[in-house]
Amino acid sequence: TIQLFNGKDLYNWAFKLKDPAVDPATVFTVRDGVIHITGNPFGYMRTKDPYSEYKLHLEYRYPVEATNSGVFIHAQLPDTIWIKTFECQLQAGNAGDFICMNGSSMNEQKDNSRVVKKMAASSEKPTGEWNTVEVICKSNTIEVHINGVLQNKGTGVSQAKGYICLQSEGKDIEFKN
């Protein structure tokens, strides 16, 4: 088991923000074992090491209002705002969609769309409550479960290894565990 977040600080994470003049320490903070991301400016925090063949567990919530964020899977360097990655969408109402960003691809894409819609009705909890996300990456397949419901499965993914990122997009979101 690899613990990506120690509950105390973000020492093993790197940061990318659309506005390089903004100090990442004002966007990404830790308090009481929870990562708080303001959502502004747009960007992400990413693991310093790449991963493959893993099961990622995390919990998230929108503390004030339902908004937009995501978890990037198999993100590729170099760090750019529109990094090559698979976004596991956490946008309220659409948690579990995949977005194939900057040239990433999977078999489930239709009509050259970057979005692969989730397979089931929303399994998200109301604003303020914690949601559980499990992402399983095995070979060239990615599965995402939201609160125990299989929401999506991508096969034939174009990259099967990369960094894990938590997105800053829109407004406040919190992550733990």
Short mmCIF file of C-alpha atoms in Angstrom, two decimals:
data_model
loop_
_atom_site.label_atom_id
_atom_site.label_comp_id
_atom_site.label_asym_id
_atom_site.label_seq_id
_atom_site.Cartn_x
_atom_site.Cartn_y
_atom_site.Cartn_z
CA THR A 1 0.00 0.00 0.00
CA ILE A 2 1.27 3.45 -0.93
CA GLN A 3 -0.15 6.39 0.96
CA LEU A 4 -0.26 9.38 -1.40
CA PHE A 5 -1.44 11.82 1.30
CA ASN A 6 -0.12 11.69 4.86
CA GLY A 7 -2.94 13.80 6.30
CA LYS A 8 -0.52 16.55 7.36
CA ASP A 9 1.08 18.25 4.35
CA LEU A 10 1.57 18.09 0.58
CA TYR A 11 5.34 17.46 0.56
CA ASN A 12 5.16 14.69 -2.07
CA TRP A 13 3.01 16.64 -4.56
CA ALA A 14 3.88 19.02 -7.40
CA PHE A 15 1.63 21.91 -8.48
CA LYS A 16 0.59 23.55 -11.74
CA LEU A 17 -1.63 26.63 -11.94
CA LYS A 18 -2.87 28.54 -14.99
CA ASP A 19 -1.67 31.79 -13.38
CA PRO A 20 2.00 31.27 -12.44
CA ALA A 21 1.92 34.42 -10.28
CA VAL A 22 -0.40 32.68 -7.78
CA ASP A 23 1.31 30.83 -4.93
CA PRO A 24 0.06 27.20 -4.92
CA ALA A 25 0.06 27.32 -1.10
CA THR A 26 -2.92 29.69 -1.33
CA VAL A 27 -4.90 27.24 -3.51
CA PHE A 28 -3.94 23.85 -2.02
CA THR A 29 -4.01 23.57 1.78
CA VAL A 30 -4.32 20.90 4.45
CA ARG A 31 -6.38 21.22 7.61
CA ASP A 32 -7.52 18.48 10.01
CA GLY A 33 -6.43 15.69 7.65
CA VAL A 34 -8.30 17.16 4.66
CA ILE A 35 -6.92 18.63 1.42
CA HIS A 36 -8.79 21.81 0.57
CA ILE A 37 -8.62 23.14 -3.01
CA THR A 38 -10.10 26.57 -3.72
CA GLY A 39 -10.77 25.84 -7.40
CA ASN A 40 -9.33 29.17 -8.52
CA PRO A 41 -7.18 29.52 -10.52
CA PHE A 42 -7.51 26.46 -12.71
CA GLY A 43 -4.77 23.87 -12.25
CA TYR A 44 -3.90 20.70 -10.38
CA MET A 45 -1.68 19.06 -7.82
CA ARG A 46 0.03 15.85 -8.97
CA THR A 47 2.00 13.02 -7.45
CA LYS A 48 5.75 13.31 -7.87
CA ASP A 49 5.93 9.67 -9.00
CA PRO A 50 4.06 7.96 -11.86
CA TYR A 51 1.92 4.88 -11.19
CA SER A 52 0.45 1.92 -13.09
CA GLU A 53 -1.53 -1.17 -12.11
CA TYR A 54 -3.22 0.27 -9.02
CA LYS A 55 -6.42 0.83 -7.11
CA LEU A 56 -6.85 4.45 -6.02
CA HIS A 57 -9.19 5.19 -3.14
CA LEU A 58 -10.17 8.73 -2.16
CA GLU A 59 -13.07 10.65 -0.73
CA TYR A 60 -14.29 14.07 -1.84
CA ARG A 61 -17.01 16.56 -1.09
CA TYR A 62 -18.15 19.99 -2.10
CA PRO A 63 -18.33 21.79 1.26
CA VAL A 64 -20.44 24.79 0.18
CA GLU A 65 -21.95 24.29 -3.28
CA ALA A 66 -21.91 21.55 -5.89
CA THR A 67 -19.42 22.53 -8.57
CA ASN A 68 -16.71 20.98 -10.76
CA SER A 69 -13.43 19.13 -10.29
CA GLY A 70 -11.79 15.87 -11.23
CA VAL A 71 -9.08 13.30 -10.69
CA PHE A 72 -6.54 12.93 -13.48
CA ILE A 73 -5.38 9.38 -14.18
CA HIS A 74 -2.18 8.49 -16.10
CA ALA A 75 -1.25 12.17 -16.55
CA GLN A 76 1.81 12.69 -18.75
CA LEU A 77 4.62 15.21 -18.44
CA PRO A 78 5.36 17.94 -19.23
CA ASP A 79 3.11 19.80 -16.80
CA THR A 80 0.75 21.94 -18.85
CA ILE A 81 -2.67 23.32 -18.01
CA TRP A 82 -4.24 20.96 -20.54
CA ILE A 83 -2.11 17.96 -19.61
CA LYS A 84 -2.41 14.68 -21.51
CA THR A 85 -4.53 12.57 -19.16
CA PHE A 86 -7.80 10.80 -18.48
CA GLU A 87 -10.00 12.90 -16.23
CA CYS A 88 -12.31 11.03 -13.92
CA GLN A 89 -14.97 13.71 -13.80
CA LEU A 90 -16.26 14.82 -10.39
CA GLN A 91 -18.49 17.60 -11.74
CA ALA A 92 -21.73 17.56 -9.75
CA GLY A 93 -24.21 15.31 -11.52
CA ASN A 94 -21.56 13.84 -13.82
CA ALA A 95 -19.19 12.09 -11.41
CA GLY A 96 -17.87 9.06 -13.24
CA ASP A 97 -17.70 10.48 -16.77
CA PHE A 98 -14.29 10.24 -18.43
CA ILE A 99 -12.74 13.13 -20.32
CA CYS A 100 -9.90 12.16 -22.64
CA MET A 101 -7.65 15.21 -22.56
CA ASN A 102 -4.95 16.44 -24.95
CA GLY A 103 -4.79 13.35 -27.17
CA SER A 104 -5.57 10.61 -24.65
CA SER A 105 -7.90 7.99 -26.08
CA MET A 106 -9.90 4.88 -25.18
CA ASN A 107 -12.07 2.46 -27.10
CA GLU A 108 -15.32 3.86 -25.67
CA GLN A 109 -14.96 7.29 -27.32
CA LYS A 110 -17.72 7.91 -29.88
CA ASP A 111 -17.83 10.37 -32.77
CA ASN A 112 -14.44 11.92 -31.87
CA SER A 113 -15.88 13.14 -28.55
CA ARG A 114 -13.48 13.64 -25.66
CA VAL A 115 -16.24 12.69 -23.17
CA VAL A 116 -17.21 9.12 -22.32
CA LYS A 117 -20.46 9.32 -20.36
CA LYS A 118 -20.97 7.31 -17.19
CA MET A 119 -22.88 4.02 -17.42
CA ALA A 120 -25.31 4.43 -14.50
CA ALA A 121 -27.51 7.09 -12.93
CA SER A 122 -25.73 9.46 -10.57
CA SER A 123 -24.64 7.85 -7.32
CA GLU A 124 -23.36 11.10 -5.80
CA LYS A 125 -24.29 12.30 -2.33
CA PRO A 126 -25.64 15.79 -1.59
CA THR A 127 -23.38 18.80 -1.13
CA GLY A 128 -21.50 18.63 2.16
CA GLU A 129 -21.46 14.81 2.34
CA TRP A 130 -18.39 12.70 1.57
CA ASN A 131 -18.34 10.64 -1.65
CA THR A 132 -16.08 7.63 -2.15
CA VAL A 133 -14.17 7.17 -5.41
CA GLU A 134 -12.31 4.03 -6.39
CA VAL A 135 -10.33 3.97 -9.61
CA ILE A 136 -8.92 0.64 -10.72
CA CYS A 137 -6.16 0.71 -13.34
CA LYS A 138 -5.20 -2.67 -14.74
CA SER A 139 -3.24 -3.08 -17.96
CA ASN A 140 -5.00 -0.86 -20.52
CA THR A 141 -8.30 -0.58 -18.60
CA ILE A 142 -9.59 2.05 -16.15
CA GLU A 143 -12.70 1.53 -14.02
CA VAL A 144 -14.27 4.18 -11.79
CA HIS A 145 -16.70 3.51 -8.95
CA ILE A 146 -18.57 6.34 -7.21
CA ASN A 147 -20.00 5.36 -3.81
CA GLY A 148 -19.70 1.67 -4.72
CA VAL A 149 -21.43 1.97 -8.12
CA LEU A 150 -19.45 1.12 -11.26
CA GLN A 151 -19.90 4.32 -13.26
CA ASN A 152 -17.45 3.84 -16.12
CA LYS A 153 -14.97 1.48 -17.72
CA GLY A 154 -12.45 2.57 -20.33
CA THR A 155 -10.58 -0.05 -22.35
CA GLY A 156 -7.69 0.18 -24.79
CA VAL A 157 -6.42 3.32 -23.07
CA SER A 158 -3.63 5.12 -24.91
CA GLN A 159 -1.40 5.35 -21.83
CA ALA A 160 -1.38 2.85 -18.97
CA LYS A 161 1.03 4.65 -16.66
CA GLY A 162 1.33 8.20 -15.38
CA TYR A 163 0.80 10.66 -12.57
CA ILE A 164 -2.30 11.07 -10.41
CA CYS A 165 -3.65 14.63 -10.10
CA LEU A 166 -6.37 16.39 -8.12
CA GLN A 167 -7.91 19.24 -10.09
CA SER A 168 -8.51 22.86 -9.13
CA GLU A 169 -11.46 23.98 -11.24
CA GLY A 170 -14.31 26.24 -10.30
CA LYS A 171 -14.90 26.41 -6.57
CA ASP A 172 -14.08 24.68 -3.28
CA ILE A 173 -13.57 20.92 -3.09
CA GLU A 174 -12.10 18.78 -0.33
CA PHE A 175 -10.31 15.42 -0.49
CA LYS A 176 -9.32 12.92 2.19
CA ASN A 177 -8.17 9.33 2.67
#
